[in-house]
Coordinates of C-alpha atoms and ligand atoms in Angstrom, one line a residue:
M1 CA -2.5 27.9 0.6
T2 CA -3.8 29.5 3.7
E3 CA -1.2 30.5 6.3
F4 CA -1.8 29.8 9.9
K5 CA 0.3 31.1 12.8
I6 CA 1.2 28.5 15.3
D7 CA 2.8 29.8 18.4
I8 CA 5.3 27.4 19.9
T9 CA 6.3 27.2 23.6
L10 CA 9.1 24.6 24.2
T11 CA 9.2 22.5 27.3
E12 CA 11.9 23.4 29.9
N13 CA 11.8 19.9 31.3
P14 CA 12.0 17.2 28.6
K15 CA 10.8 13.9 29.8
Q16 CA 12.9 10.8 30.1
K17 CA 12.0 8.6 27.1
P18 CA 10.3 5.3 27.9
D19 CA 12.0 2.0 27.0
F20 CA 11.1 1.9 23.3
A21 CA 11.5 -1.9 23.3
H22 CA 8.6 -2.4 25.8
L23 CA 5.9 0.1 25.0
D24 CA 2.3 -0.4 26.2
F25 CA -0.4 1.1 23.9
G26 CA -1.4 4.6 24.9
K27 CA 0.5 4.9 28.2
N28 CA 3.4 7.2 27.3
F29 CA 3.0 10.8 25.9
T30 CA 5.5 13.1 24.3
D31 CA 6.8 16.5 25.6
H32 CA 4.3 18.7 23.7
M33 CA 0.7 19.0 22.5
F34 CA -1.1 21.0 20.0
I35 CA -4.1 23.1 21.0
V36 CA -6.6 25.4 19.1
D37 CA -9.5 27.1 20.8
Y38 CA -13.0 27.8 19.4
T39 CA -15.2 30.6 20.6
K40 CA -18.6 31.1 19.0
G41 CA -18.6 34.3 16.9
K42 CA -14.7 34.1 16.7
G43 CA -14.1 30.8 15.2
W44 CA -11.1 28.6 15.7
H45 CA -8.2 30.7 17.1
D46 CA -4.9 30.7 19.1
A47 CA -3.3 27.6 17.4
R48 CA -0.4 26.7 19.6
I49 CA 2.1 24.0 20.6
V50 CA 2.8 23.9 24.4
P51 CA 4.5 21.6 26.8
Y52 CA 2.3 18.4 27.4
Q53 CA 0.3 19.2 30.6
P54 CA -3.0 18.7 32.3
I55 CA -5.8 20.9 31.1
T56 CA -8.0 22.8 33.5
L57 CA -11.7 22.8 32.8
D58 CA -14.7 24.1 34.7
P59 CA -16.5 21.1 36.3
A60 CA -19.6 22.3 34.4
A61 CA -17.7 21.9 31.0
M62 CA -20.3 20.3 28.7
V63 CA -18.1 17.5 27.6
F64 CA -18.3 16.0 31.1
H65 CA -22.1 15.9 31.1
Y66 CA -23.4 15.2 27.7
G67 CA -20.4 13.8 25.9
Q68 CA -20.1 16.4 23.1
T69 CA -16.7 15.2 21.9
V70 CA -15.0 13.5 18.9
F71 CA -11.7 12.0 18.3
E72 CA -9.4 10.6 15.6
G73 CA -6.6 8.0 15.6
L74 CA -3.7 7.8 13.1
K75 CA 0.0 6.7 13.2
A76 CA 3.3 8.2 12.1
Y77 CA 6.0 5.7 11.1
H78 CA 9.7 6.0 11.1
T79 CA 11.2 4.7 7.8
S80 CA 14.6 3.2 7.1
E81 CA 15.4 6.5 5.2
E82 CA 15.1 8.4 8.5
E83 CA 11.9 9.9 7.4
V84 CA 8.6 10.1 9.2
L85 CA 5.4 9.2 7.2
L86 CA 1.8 9.7 7.9
F87 CA -0.8 7.4 6.3
R88 CA -3.7 9.1 4.5
P89 CA -4.0 11.8 7.2
D90 CA -6.4 13.8 4.9
M91 CA -8.9 11.0 5.4
N92 CA -8.8 11.4 9.2
M93 CA -9.3 15.2 8.9
K94 CA -12.3 14.7 6.7
R95 CA -13.8 12.1 9.0
L96 CA -13.1 14.4 12.0
N97 CA -15.4 17.0 10.3
R98 CA -18.1 14.4 9.5
S99 CA -18.0 13.4 13.2
N100 CA -18.2 17.1 14.1
D101 CA -21.3 17.4 11.9
R102 CA -23.1 14.7 13.8
L103 CA -22.1 16.1 17.2
C104 CA -23.0 19.7 16.4
I105 CA -19.3 20.7 16.7
P106 CA -18.1 23.4 14.4
H107 CA -15.9 22.3 11.5
I108 CA -12.2 22.8 11.8
D109 CA -10.0 23.8 8.9
E110 CA -8.6 20.5 7.8
E111 CA -5.4 22.1 6.7
L112 CA -4.9 23.9 10.0
A113 CA -5.5 20.7 11.9
L114 CA -3.1 18.7 9.7
N115 CA -0.5 21.4 9.8
G116 CA -0.6 21.4 13.5
I117 CA -0.2 17.6 13.6
K118 CA 2.7 17.7 11.3
K119 CA 4.5 20.5 13.2
L120 CA 3.9 18.7 16.5
I121 CA 5.3 15.4 15.1
D122 CA 8.3 17.3 13.5
L123 CA 9.0 18.8 17.0
E124 CA 8.8 15.3 18.6
R125 CA 10.8 13.4 16.0
E126 CA 12.9 11.8 18.6
W127 CA 9.7 10.2 20.0
V128 CA 8.9 8.2 16.9
P129 CA 10.2 4.7 17.7
T130 CA 12.3 3.0 15.0
A131 CA 11.9 -0.7 15.7
E132 CA 9.9 -2.9 13.4
G133 CA 6.1 -2.6 14.0
T134 CA 6.4 0.4 16.3
S135 CA 5.0 3.8 15.6
L136 CA 3.9 7.1 17.0
Y137 CA 0.1 7.1 17.7
V138 CA -1.6 10.5 17.0
R139 CA -4.7 11.2 18.9
P140 CA -6.5 14.5 17.9
F141 CA -9.7 15.2 19.8
I142 CA -12.3 18.0 20.4
I143 CA -14.0 18.6 23.6
A144 CA -16.9 21.0 24.4
T145 CA -15.6 23.4 27.1
E146 CA -18.4 25.8 27.8
P147 CA -19.5 25.6 31.5
Y148 CA -23.3 25.1 31.1
L149 CA -25.6 22.4 32.2
G150 CA -28.3 23.0 29.5
V151 CA -28.6 20.4 26.8
A152 CA -27.5 22.3 23.8
P153 CA -24.4 22.6 21.6
S154 CA -21.5 24.3 23.4
K155 CA -20.3 27.7 22.4
R156 CA -16.7 26.8 23.2
Y157 CA -14.4 23.9 22.3
Q158 CA -10.8 22.9 22.3
F159 CA -9.1 20.9 19.6
I160 CA -6.1 19.0 21.1
V161 CA -3.6 16.7 19.6
I162 CA -1.5 14.3 21.8
L163 CA 1.1 11.8 20.7
S164 CA 2.0 8.4 22.1
P165 CA 4.8 6.1 21.0
V166 CA 3.4 2.6 20.7
G167 CA 5.0 -0.8 20.4
A168 CA 4.4 -3.5 17.8
Y169 CA 0.8 -4.7 17.9
Y170 CA 1.9 -8.2 17.0
K171 CA 5.0 -9.1 19.1
E172 CA 5.1 -12.8 18.1
G173 CA 3.6 -12.6 14.6
I174 CA 0.0 -12.1 13.7
N175 CA -2.3 -14.0 16.0
P176 CA -5.9 -14.8 15.0
V177 CA -8.4 -13.9 17.8
K178 CA -11.6 -15.5 19.0
I179 CA -14.7 -13.5 18.7
A180 CA -18.1 -13.9 20.3
V181 CA -21.2 -12.8 18.2
E182 CA -23.0 -10.3 20.3
R183 CA -26.8 -10.9 20.8
Q184 CA -27.7 -8.9 23.7
F185 CA -26.0 -5.5 23.3
V186 CA -25.7 -3.3 20.3
R187 CA -23.0 -0.8 19.4
A188 CA -25.0 1.5 17.1
T189 CA -28.1 1.9 15.2
I190 CA -29.0 3.6 12.0
G191 CA -29.7 7.3 12.8
G192 CA -27.5 7.1 15.9
T193 CA -23.9 8.1 16.2
G194 CA -22.2 4.8 15.1
N195 CA -20.5 6.4 12.1
A196 CA -19.0 9.2 14.2
K197 CA -15.9 8.7 16.2
T198 CA -17.4 10.0 19.5
A199 CA -16.8 8.9 23.1
G200 CA -20.3 7.6 23.8
N201 CA -20.1 4.8 21.3
Y202 CA -17.1 3.4 23.1
A203 CA -18.5 3.8 26.6
G204 CA -21.5 2.0 25.5
S205 CA -19.5 -0.9 24.0
L206 CA -17.5 -1.7 27.2
K207 CA -20.2 -4.0 28.7
A208 CA -20.3 -6.3 25.8
Q209 CA -16.6 -6.4 25.7
E210 CA -16.4 -7.2 29.5
V211 CA -18.8 -10.1 29.2
A212 CA -17.0 -11.5 26.1
E213 CA -13.7 -11.3 27.8
A214 CA -15.0 -13.1 30.9
D215 CA -16.1 -15.9 28.5
G216 CA -12.6 -16.1 26.9
Y217 CA -13.2 -14.1 23.8
S218 CA -11.1 -11.1 22.9
Q219 CA -13.8 -9.0 21.2
V220 CA -17.5 -9.1 20.0
L221 CA -18.9 -9.2 16.5
W222 CA -21.6 -6.5 16.4
L223 CA -24.8 -7.1 14.6
D224 CA -27.1 -4.3 13.4
G225 CA -29.2 -2.4 16.0
R226 CA -32.6 -2.8 14.3
E227 CA -32.9 -6.5 13.4
N228 CA -30.0 -8.0 15.2
K229 CA -29.2 -9.9 12.0
Y230 CA -26.6 -8.1 9.9
I231 CA -22.9 -8.0 10.6
E232 CA -21.5 -4.6 11.2
E233 CA -18.1 -4.4 13.0
V234 CA -15.8 -6.4 15.2
G235 CA -14.8 -4.6 18.4
S236 CA -13.8 -1.2 17.2
M237 CA -12.7 -2.4 13.8
N238 CA -14.4 -3.0 10.5
I239 CA -14.8 -6.6 9.4
F240 CA -14.1 -8.5 6.2
F241 CA -14.9 -12.1 5.1
K242 CA -13.5 -14.0 2.2
I243 CA -16.4 -16.3 1.1
N244 CA -15.9 -18.6 -1.9
G245 CA -13.2 -16.5 -3.5
E246 CA -15.0 -13.2 -3.0
V247 CA -14.2 -10.6 -0.3
V248 CA -17.3 -9.2 1.4
T249 CA -17.5 -6.3 3.9
P250 CA -20.7 -4.8 5.3
M251 CA -21.7 -1.8 3.2
L252 CA -21.7 1.6 5.0
N253 CA -25.2 2.2 6.3
G254 CA -24.9 5.1 8.7
S255 CA -24.2 3.1 11.8
I256 CA -20.8 1.6 10.6
L257 CA -17.7 3.6 11.2
E258 CA -16.0 4.3 8.0
G259 CA -12.4 3.1 8.5
V260 CA -9.5 4.5 6.6
T261 CA -8.0 0.9 6.7
R262 CA -11.3 -0.4 5.3
D263 CA -11.2 2.0 2.4
S264 CA -7.5 1.2 1.8
I265 CA -8.2 -2.5 1.7
L266 CA -11.1 -2.1 -0.7
K267 CA -8.8 0.0 -3.0
L268 CA -6.0 -2.6 -2.8
L269 CA -8.3 -5.5 -3.6
A270 CA -9.7 -3.8 -6.6
H271 CA -6.2 -3.0 -7.7
W272 CA -5.3 -6.7 -7.5
N273 CA -8.5 -7.6 -9.3
I274 CA -9.8 -9.7 -6.4
P275 CA -13.6 -9.7 -6.3
V276 CA -14.9 -7.6 -3.6
S277 CA -18.3 -6.4 -2.5
E278 CA -19.7 -4.0 0.0
R279 CA -23.1 -5.4 0.9
K280 CA -25.4 -6.5 3.7
L281 CA -24.2 -9.8 5.2
S282 CA -26.4 -11.5 7.7
M283 CA -25.0 -14.0 10.4
E284 CA -27.4 -16.6 8.9
E285 CA -25.8 -16.2 5.4
L286 CA -22.3 -16.4 7.0
Y287 CA -23.3 -19.5 8.8
E288 CA -24.7 -21.2 5.8
A289 CA -21.6 -20.5 3.8
Y290 CA -19.6 -21.8 6.8
Q291 CA -21.5 -25.1 6.8
Q292 CA -20.8 -25.4 3.1
G293 CA -17.1 -24.9 3.8
L294 CA -17.0 -21.6 1.9
V295 CA -15.8 -19.2 4.5
E296 CA -12.1 -19.0 3.8
E297 CA -10.9 -16.0 5.9
A298 CA -12.1 -13.4 8.3
F299 CA -10.4 -10.3 9.6
G300 CA -10.9 -7.0 11.3
T301 CA -9.3 -3.8 10.1
G302 CA -8.2 -0.7 11.9
T303 CA -5.3 1.7 12.4
A304 CA -4.1 0.0 15.6
A305 CA -3.7 -3.6 14.3
V306 CA -4.1 -2.9 10.6
I307 CA -5.3 -6.5 10.1
S308 CA -6.6 -8.7 12.9
P309 CA -7.5 -12.2 11.6
V310 CA -10.5 -13.9 13.2
G311 CA -9.8 -17.5 14.0
E312 CA -13.1 -18.4 15.6
L313 CA -16.5 -17.1 15.9
F314 CA -18.9 -18.2 18.7
W315 CA -22.5 -18.1 17.5
E316 CA -25.6 -19.8 19.0
N317 CA -23.6 -22.3 21.1
E318 CA -21.4 -23.2 18.1
K319 CA -17.8 -22.5 17.4
L320 CA -17.1 -21.5 13.8
V321 CA -13.4 -22.2 13.2
I322 CA -12.1 -20.1 10.3
N323 CA -9.1 -21.3 8.2
G324 CA -8.2 -23.8 10.9
G325 CA -7.8 -20.9 13.3
K326 CA -4.8 -19.7 11.3
T327 CA -4.0 -16.5 9.6
G328 CA -5.3 -16.6 5.9
E329 CA -3.1 -16.0 2.9
L330 CA -5.0 -12.9 1.8
S331 CA -5.0 -11.5 5.4
K332 CA -1.3 -11.9 5.5
K333 CA -0.8 -10.3 2.1
L334 CA -3.0 -7.4 3.0
Y335 CA -1.1 -6.9 6.2
D336 CA 2.3 -7.1 4.6
T337 CA 1.3 -4.7 1.8
L338 CA -0.4 -2.1 4.0
T339 CA 2.4 -2.0 6.6
G340 CA 5.0 -1.9 3.8
I341 CA 3.3 1.1 2.2
Q342 CA 3.1 2.8 5.6
L343 CA 6.8 2.2 6.2
G344 CA 7.8 3.2 2.8
T345 CA 9.3 -0.3 1.9
E346 CA 6.5 -1.2 -0.6
S347 CA 5.6 1.0 -3.6
D348 CA 2.7 3.4 -2.8
P349 CA 0.6 3.2 -6.1
F350 CA -2.1 5.5 -4.6
G351 CA 0.1 8.1 -3.1
W352 CA -1.1 7.4 0.4
T353 CA 1.9 8.4 2.5
V354 CA 2.6 11.9 3.5
K355 CA 6.0 13.0 4.6
V356 CA 6.4 15.1 7.8
E357 CA 8.8 17.8 6.6
K358 CA 11.7 18.9 8.7
Q359 CA 11.6 22.4 9.8
E360 CA 14.7 24.5 10.5
P361 CA 14.8 25.1 14.2
A362 CA 15.0 28.9 13.5
T363 CA 11.6 28.9 11.8
L364 CA 10.0 27.0 14.7
S365 CA 8.6 30.1 16.4
Q366 CA 7.5 31.8 13.3
T367 CA 4.4 31.7 11.1
N368 CA 3.4 28.4 9.7
Ligands
PLP401 C1 -11.7 3.9 14.3 C2 -12.6 2.8 14.1 C3 -12.5 1.9 13.0 C4 -11.3 1.8 12.2 O1 -11.0 3.0 11.5 P1 -9.5 3.2 11.0 O2 -9.6 4.5 10.2 O3 -9.3 2.1 9.9 O4 -8.6 3.2 12.1 C5 -13.5 1.0 12.8 N1 -14.6 0.9 13.7 C6 -14.7 1.7 14.8 C7 -15.9 1.6 15.5 C8 -13.7 2.7 15.0 O5 -13.9 3.5 16.1

C-alpha cells in the first residue's frame, strides 16, 4: 500500500452546525476541505486538509473559460452502530479517472483520493447527520487552474473535496414524479461528453429543465442525441422500466453516464433472479408496451434519491400514467434494500460498504 502524507491544518473557528432536522441539499458545508495540487512535470502534490475557505484563482484560470473540470458525488451514512459508511467509493474514484480521461485531466491516484476523502470525513464525524434518510454528501471535483486563454489542456489543476450534510430526500415517503419527454434539446450525444461527470453537461441541461418545470414537470426524459428516438436518462439520473416482468435499462452507449446506483441495481436484480436487460429502448417501443398495458414500473436512479419512481410521462400530447401514478413494488423493494445496505441494516452480499476508520487524534497530523 502506498503511503501518502496528508498535512492537516485544523480550523480555529468551528462553525455553528446547522439544524440537522431541516437541511436543504447542498447549502451547508463542514469545517474543512481536502486539496491536492497538480503541476505538469511534478504530478499530484501537497495533499492537505485545511479549514473550509474560498479559493483564490487567477481570472484567466482555464476552468472559467473552457470548462475543463470534472466532479463526483457520493454519500457517507451514519449507522445505528455509530459507524460511518461509504457506499462503493472505489467506483466513484474509477469514474473520476474515466471523466479525467475524457477531459484531458491527468489521472489521480485513486487510493490517494479515497484516503483523503476518508480522512476528511473522519475529521468531520460530528457533521454526519444521524436522522433517518440523512447523510453527508461528498463532492470531489477537479478544476483547471492554469491562467491561460489558449484552448489546450491546462498544466495545473486542483483536486478538492467538500462535504455537505443533507436531509432526507423523501420527507413524506417516496413520491413518484411527473416527467416530460424532451424533444427539442439533447443532453449528450455519442462521441460527446455525456458519459463524463463534467460541468458542461449540466449547464447544457438547464434550459430543458426550466421549460419542463414551467409546464409542471419535475424533470425531462432525455432521448439520444442522434436519432432523438432512444431513451437515455431522466434528469441527471439513469432510468429503468419494468415491462411485462422484465426490467429494462438503456445500455451504455458512450453518451449515458454510468451510475453507481445503476450498476448496484443491475447486480441486485441478477442476484434476485429477476429478468433484466441492458439494451436500446425507443420511446415508440415503450409507448406500444404502454398501450398494451405492459409497462409496470418506471424509476430513475442516482446517489441523491437512490430510487425516484416515475408516475407519469408526457409524450406527444399524451399522459402515460405508470402504475396508477404510485410507487411500484419493485421500486420500493430496491429502495429499501439499497438504503438498508448503505445504512448497514441489511446484509451486504457484495461487500459494497466501506467503513470510515477512526483515527487517534494524535496521529492526525502525521503521515497517512
Ligand atoms: C451522477 C449521474 C447519474 C447517477 O450516478 P450515480 O453514481 O448513481 O449517482 C446518472 N446520470 C447522470 C447524468 C449523472 O450525472
